[in-house]
CSV table of C-alpha atoms in Angstrom, one decimal:
chain,number,residue,atom,x,y,z
A,94,MET,CA,110.6,132.6,128.3
A,95,ASN,CA,107.0,133.0,129.6
A,96,ALA,CA,106.4,135.7,127.1
A,97,ILE,CA,107.5,133.7,124.1
A,98,ASP,CA,105.1,131.4,122.3
A,99,LEU,CA,105.9,128.9,119.5
A,100,ASN,CA,104.5,131.0,116.7
A,101,LEU,CA,107.0,133.7,117.4
A,102,LEU,CA,109.8,131.2,117.0
A,103,LYS,CA,108.4,130.0,113.8
A,104,VAL,CA,108.2,133.6,112.5
A,105,PHE,CA,111.6,134.2,113.5
A,106,SER,CA,112.9,131.0,111.8
A,107,ALA,CA,111.0,131.9,108.6
A,108,LEU,CA,112.4,135.5,108.5
A,109,ALA,CA,115.9,134.1,109.0
A,110,ALA,CA,115.5,131.7,106.1
A,111,GLU,CA,113.6,134.0,103.7
A,112,ARG,CA,115.0,137.4,104.5
A,113,SER,CA,111.5,138.8,103.5
A,114,VAL,CA,108.3,139.5,105.4
A,115,THR,CA,106.3,138.5,102.4
A,116,LYS,CA,108.0,135.2,101.9
A,117,ALA,CA,108.2,134.5,105.5
A,118,ALA,CA,104.3,135.0,105.7
A,119,ASN,CA,103.7,132.6,102.8
A,120,SER,CA,106.0,130.1,104.5
A,121,VAL,CA,104.2,130.1,107.9
A,122,GLY,CA,100.7,130.6,106.5
A,123,LEU,CA,100.2,134.0,108.1
A,124,SER,CA,99.3,137.4,106.7
A,125,GLN,CA,102.0,140.1,106.2
A,126,PRO,CA,100.7,142.2,109.0
A,127,ALA,CA,100.7,139.3,111.4
A,128,VAL,CA,104.3,138.6,110.6
A,129,SER,CA,105.2,142.3,111.0
A,130,HIS,CA,103.4,142.2,114.4
A,131,ALA,CA,105.3,139.1,115.5
A,132,LEU,CA,108.5,140.8,114.5
A,133,ARG,CA,107.8,143.8,116.7
A,134,ARG,CA,107.2,141.5,119.6
A,135,LEU,CA,110.3,139.6,118.9
A,136,ARG,CA,112.3,142.8,118.8
A,137,ASP,CA,110.9,143.9,122.2
A,138,LEU,CA,111.5,140.5,123.8
A,139,MET,CA,115.0,140.1,122.5
A,140,ASP,CA,115.8,143.9,122.9
A,141,ASP,CA,117.4,143.8,119.5
A,142,GLU,CA,116.4,144.9,115.9
A,143,LEU,CA,117.0,141.2,114.8
A,144,PHE,CA,116.4,142.2,111.2
A,145,ILE,CA,117.3,145.4,109.4
A,146,ARG,CA,115.9,146.3,106.1
A,147,SER,CA,118.3,146.8,103.1
A,148,THR,CA,118.3,146.7,99.3
A,149,ASP,CA,119.0,143.0,99.6
A,150,GLY,CA,116.0,142.2,102.0
A,151,MET,CA,115.9,141.8,105.8
A,152,GLN,CA,119.6,141.4,107.0
A,153,PRO,CA,120.2,139.7,110.4
A,154,THR,CA,122.0,141.4,113.2
A,155,GLU,CA,124.8,139.7,115.0
A,156,ARG,CA,122.3,138.8,117.8
A,157,CYS,CA,120.0,137.2,115.3
A,158,ARG,CA,122.8,135.2,113.7
A,159,GLU,CA,123.6,133.8,117.2
A,160,LEU,CA,120.0,132.9,117.9
A,161,ALA,CA,119.0,131.3,114.5
A,162,PRO,CA,120.9,127.9,114.7
A,163,ALA,CA,119.6,127.2,118.1
A,164,ILE,CA,116.0,128.1,117.3
A,165,ASP,CA,116.0,126.3,114.0
A,166,ALA,CA,117.5,123.1,115.8
A,167,SER,CA,114.9,123.4,118.6
A,168,LEU,CA,111.9,123.7,116.1
A,169,LYS,CA,113.2,120.8,114.2
A,170,MET,CA,113.5,118.6,117.3
A,171,LEU,CA,110.0,119.6,118.4
A,172,GLN,CA,108.7,118.8,114.9
A,173,ASP,CA,110.4,115.3,114.8
A,174,ALA,CA,109.2,114.5,118.3
A,175,MET,CA,105.5,115.4,117.5
A,176,THR,CA,105.3,113.8,114.1
A,177,VAL,CA,103.7,110.4,114.1
A,178,LYS,CA,105.7,108.2,111.6
A,179,ASP,CA,103.8,105.1,110.7
A,180,ASP,CA,106.9,103.9,108.7
A,181,ASN,CA,109.8,105.1,107.0
A,182,ASP,CA,108.5,105.3,103.5
A,183,PRO,CA,109.8,108.2,101.2
A,184,ALA,CA,106.4,108.0,99.5
A,185,ASN,CA,104.9,109.5,102.6
A,186,LEU,CA,107.3,112.4,102.9
A,187,ARG,CA,105.9,116.0,102.4
A,188,ALA,CA,108.8,118.4,102.4
A,189,THR,CA,110.8,120.9,100.3
A,190,TYR,CA,114.5,120.4,100.4
A,191,ARG,CA,117.0,123.1,99.4
A,192,LEU,CA,120.3,122.0,97.9
A,193,GLY,CA,123.3,124.2,97.3
A,194,MET,CA,125.7,123.5,94.4
A,195,ASN,CA,127.6,125.2,91.7
A,196,ASP,CA,126.7,124.9,88.0
A,197,LEU,CA,129.0,122.0,87.5
A,198,PHE,CA,127.2,119.8,90.0
A,199,SER,CA,123.8,121.3,88.8
A,200,THR,CA,124.6,120.1,85.3
A,201,LEU,CA,125.5,116.7,86.4
A,202,LEU,CA,123.1,116.1,89.2
A,203,VAL,CA,119.8,118.1,88.8
A,204,PRO,CA,118.3,115.9,86.0
A,205,GLY,CA,118.9,112.5,87.9
A,206,LEU,CA,117.9,114.1,91.3
A,207,THR,CA,114.6,115.4,89.8
A,208,ALA,CA,113.7,112.2,88.2
A,209,ARG,CA,114.5,110.0,91.3
A,210,VAL,CA,112.8,112.2,93.7
A,211,ALA,CA,109.6,112.3,91.6
A,212,LYS,CA,109.6,108.5,91.4
A,213,GLN,CA,110.2,107.7,95.0
A,214,ALA,CA,108.7,110.8,96.8
A,215,PRO,CA,106.0,112.6,94.7
A,216,ASN,CA,105.2,115.0,97.5
A,217,VAL,CA,108.8,116.2,97.9
A,218,SER,CA,109.9,119.2,95.9
A,219,LEU,CA,113.5,120.3,95.4
A,220,ARG,CA,115.0,123.8,95.2
A,221,PHE,CA,118.4,124.3,93.9
A,222,LEU,CA,120.4,127.3,95.0
A,223,HIS,CA,123.7,128.3,93.4
A,224,SER,CA,126.8,127.8,95.7
A,225,MET,CA,129.9,129.9,94.9
A,226,ALA,CA,131.9,128.1,97.4
A,227,ILE,CA,134.4,126.6,95.0
A,228,ASN,CA,136.4,129.8,94.5
A,229,GLN,CA,135.0,132.0,97.3
A,230,ASN,CA,134.9,131.7,101.1
A,231,VAL,CA,133.6,128.3,102.0
A,232,ASP,CA,132.3,129.7,105.1
A,233,ASP,CA,129.3,131.1,103.0
A,234,ALA,CA,128.3,127.5,102.3
A,235,TYR,CA,128.5,126.6,105.9
A,236,SER,CA,126.5,129.7,107.0
A,237,ASP,CA,123.8,128.8,104.6
A,238,LEU,CA,123.7,125.4,106.2
A,239,GLU,CA,123.7,126.8,109.7
A,240,ARG,CA,121.0,129.3,109.2
A,241,GLY,CA,118.8,126.8,107.4
A,242,ARG,CA,118.9,128.5,104.0
A,243,ILE,CA,119.8,125.2,102.5
A,244,ASP,CA,119.5,121.6,103.8
A,245,LEU,CA,122.6,120.1,102.0
A,246,THR,CA,125.4,121.4,99.9
A,247,VAL,CA,127.6,119.6,97.5
A,248,ILE,CA,131.2,121.1,97.5
A,249,GLN,CA,134.8,120.3,96.8
A,250,ASP,CA,137.6,119.2,99.2
A,251,PHE,CA,137.5,121.8,102.0
A,252,ASP,CA,138.0,121.1,105.7
A,253,THR,CA,134.6,120.6,107.3
A,254,PRO,CA,133.8,122.1,110.7
A,255,SER,CA,132.9,119.6,113.4
A,256,ARG,CA,129.3,121.0,113.7
A,257,PHE,CA,128.7,119.5,110.2
A,258,ASP,CA,128.6,115.9,108.9
A,259,ARG,CA,129.8,115.0,105.4
A,260,GLU,CA,130.0,112.0,103.0
A,261,LEU,CA,132.6,111.5,100.2
A,262,LEU,CA,130.7,111.3,96.9
A,263,GLY,CA,133.7,110.8,94.7
A,264,ALA,CA,136.7,112.6,93.1
A,265,SER,CA,137.7,114.1,89.8
A,266,GLU,CA,140.9,114.8,87.9
A,267,PHE,CA,141.3,117.0,85.1
A,268,VAL,CA,141.5,116.6,81.2
A,269,CYS,CA,141.8,119.1,78.3
A,270,VAL,CA,138.9,119.6,75.8
A,271,ALA,CA,138.6,121.4,72.4
A,272,ARG,CA,136.1,121.8,69.6
A,273,ALA,CA,135.7,119.1,67.0
A,274,GLY,CA,138.1,119.7,64.0
A,275,HIS,CA,140.5,122.0,66.0
A,276,PRO,CA,143.6,122.4,63.8
A,277,LEU,CA,146.1,122.0,66.5
A,278,PHE,CA,144.5,119.7,69.0
A,279,GLN,CA,145.0,116.0,69.3
A,280,PRO,CA,144.7,113.3,71.9
A,281,GLY,CA,147.9,112.9,73.9
A,282,LEU,CA,148.9,116.5,73.9
A,283,SER,CA,152.7,117.2,74.7
A,284,MET,CA,153.5,120.0,77.2
A,285,GLU,CA,154.7,122.2,74.3
A,286,GLN,CA,151.4,121.7,72.5
A,287,TYR,CA,149.4,122.3,75.6
A,288,THR,CA,151.1,125.5,76.5
A,289,SER,CA,151.1,126.9,73.0
A,290,LEU,CA,147.3,126.9,72.8
A,291,GLY,CA,145.0,129.7,74.1
A,292,HIS,CA,143.2,128.6,77.4
A,293,ILE,CA,139.8,129.2,79.0
A,294,MET,CA,139.9,129.4,82.8
A,295,PHE,CA,137.0,129.0,85.2
A,296,THR,CA,136.9,131.5,88.1
A,297,THR,CA,134.1,132.9,90.0
A,298,LEU,CA,136.4,135.8,91.0
A,299,ASP,CA,138.7,138.1,89.1
A,300,ALA,CA,141.5,135.6,89.6
A,301,GLU,CA,144.7,135.5,87.5
A,302,TYR,CA,145.5,131.9,88.0
A,303,SER,CA,143.9,128.6,89.1
A,304,ARG,CA,145.1,125.3,90.7
A,305,ILE,CA,146.2,124.2,87.3
A,306,ASP,CA,148.4,127.2,86.9
A,307,GLU,CA,149.8,126.5,90.4
A,308,ALA,CA,150.6,123.0,89.3
A,309,LEU,CA,152.4,124.2,86.2
A,310,SER,CA,154.3,127.0,88.0
A,311,LYS,CA,156.0,124.4,90.2
A,312,MET,CA,157.6,123.1,87.0
A,313,GLY,CA,158.4,126.6,85.8
A,314,ILE,CA,155.8,126.5,83.1
A,315,ARG,CA,153.1,129.0,82.3
A,316,ARG,CA,150.1,128.6,79.9
A,317,ARG,CA,148.3,131.3,77.9
A,318,ILE,CA,145.0,132.2,79.5
A,319,GLU,CA,142.9,134.2,77.0
A,320,LEU,CA,139.4,134.0,78.6
A,321,ARG,CA,138.2,133.9,82.1
A,322,VAL,CA,134.5,132.9,82.8
A,323,PRO,CA,132.4,132.2,86.0
A,324,HIS,CA,130.3,129.4,84.7
A,325,TYR,CA,131.3,125.9,83.5
A,326,SER,CA,128.6,126.1,80.9
A,327,ALA,CA,129.9,129.4,79.5
A,328,ALA,CA,133.4,127.7,79.2
A,329,LEU,CA,132.1,124.7,77.3
A,330,SER,CA,130.1,127.0,74.9
A,331,ALA,CA,133.2,129.1,74.2
A,332,THR,CA,135.4,125.9,73.7
A,333,ALA,CA,132.9,124.7,71.1
A,334,LEU,CA,132.9,128.0,69.1
A,335,THR,CA,136.6,129.0,69.2
A,336,ASP,CA,140.1,127.5,69.0
A,337,LEU,CA,140.6,128.1,72.8
A,338,VAL,CA,140.9,125.0,74.9
A,339,TYR,CA,139.6,124.2,78.3
A,340,THR,CA,141.1,122.1,81.1
A,341,VAL,CA,137.9,120.6,82.7
A,342,PRO,CA,137.1,118.1,85.5
A,343,ARG,CA,136.9,114.7,83.9
A,344,ILE,CA,133.3,114.2,85.4
A,345,LEU,CA,132.1,116.8,83.0
A,346,VAL,CA,133.5,115.0,79.9
A,347,PRO,CA,130.4,113.0,79.0
A,348,HIS,CA,128.3,116.2,79.1
A,349,ALA,CA,131.0,118.1,77.0
A,350,GLU,CA,131.0,115.4,74.4
A,351,GLN,CA,127.4,114.9,74.1
A,352,ALA,CA,126.1,118.5,74.3
A,353,PHE,CA,129.1,120.3,72.6
A,354,GLY,CA,130.8,117.7,70.5
A,355,LEU,CA,134.2,118.3,72.2
A,356,GLN,CA,137.1,116.1,71.8
A,357,VAL,CA,139.4,115.1,74.8
A,358,SER,CA,143.1,114.8,75.5
A,359,GLU,CA,144.8,113.6,78.7
A,360,LEU,CA,147.0,116.3,80.4
A,361,PRO,CA,150.8,116.2,79.8
A,362,PHE,CA,151.5,116.8,83.6
A,363,GLU,CA,150.1,115.7,86.9
A,364,ALA,CA,147.2,118.0,87.7
A,365,PRO,CA,145.5,118.5,91.1
A,366,PHE,CA,142.5,116.1,91.9
A,367,ARG,CA,139.5,117.2,93.8
A,368,LYS,CA,137.5,115.3,96.3
A,369,ILE,CA,133.6,115.9,96.3
A,370,PHE,CA,131.5,115.8,99.4
A,371,GLN,CA,127.9,116.3,100.4
A,372,VAL,CA,127.8,118.3,103.6
A,373,TRP,CA,124.9,118.9,106.0
A,374,HIS,CA,124.3,120.1,109.6
A,375,ARG,CA,124.7,117.5,112.2
A,376,THR,CA,121.3,118.2,113.6
A,377,ARG,CA,119.8,116.7,110.5
A,378,THR,CA,121.9,113.4,110.5
A,379,LYS,CA,119.4,111.1,112.0
A,380,ASP,CA,116.2,112.6,110.4
A,381,PHE,CA,114.7,110.1,108.1
A,382,GLY,CA,113.8,112.4,105.3
A,383,HIS,CA,117.4,113.9,105.3
A,384,GLN,CA,118.9,110.4,105.3
A,385,TRP,CA,116.8,109.4,102.4
A,386,LEU,CA,117.8,112.7,100.4
A,387,ARG,CA,121.5,111.9,101.1
A,388,ASN,CA,121.1,108.4,99.8
A,389,VAL,CA,119.4,109.8,96.6
A,390,VAL,CA,122.2,112.3,96.1
A,391,SER,CA,124.8,109.5,96.7
A,392,ASP,CA,123.2,107.1,94.2
A,393,VAL,CA,122.6,109.9,91.5
A,394,SER,CA,126.2,111.0,91.9
A,395,GLN,CA,127.5,107.5,91.1
A,396,LEU,CA,125.2,107.3,88.0
A,397,SER,CA,126.4,110.7,86.9
A,398,GLY,CA,130.1,109.7,87.0
A,399,ILE,CA,131.2,111.0,90.2
A,400,VAL,CA,132.8,107.9,91.7
A,401,PRO,CA,135.2,107.3,94.6
């Protein structure tokens, strides 16, 4: 411990977050050679490579992954302890917050969050990172939170490990949408009409079926999926230009109607319903800036149609 100074820990944290010597140097305000020198000292002190160069940047070793959460939390506690806070006014905040979310939540939340933050905290900047957690291993989202890559994530109804806190933002059921003037589509589709149409399915993987299809299979029914896409925006665009229909979260309907002129029908069966949460690491729960950010996300979510 006597050989470790605070600057080394700051470099370690920056490298863990950025996975790049250049970006880490910019983050901590040092030159690239200084960061490289600090990394050599860290490797000697820890007796571990810590970061290994790859085509995807600096990849952390297992020892590095073990150390990162404790070092990040310690640096955050030290920063909070040494920061003089005259008042809890978001106008005085100077920070960059990284939020993880998929393109559904980005479409709904980014405009409102950007406007609200600009008005309340002009010295705060937001960075939005794409989260694939909806159809992939949700541990990826939690790993991003734990290593400090993101400050907050918006995800759908997964079990949250105890080292994280979460807030229910709302829930969404599903409806079916089609292009205006579709010759076979109408409000109040019957099951026969619904299954006779060609369907678009959202999936970030090469999956054959979704939760909608699981619900249908319990009734011994299958729909005809003709297109699979990894983005909600692509699914809506394809719906607007073809006779395919798309079973979409209801919270996306206002955007679908306004931006693509789509028409809507209720589903002729009981579809799954999804709860939507914002999740963060428990070390950030009492931080004023993070509390303010969570309140902004909650308020904008309700204005965007994500309601409990």
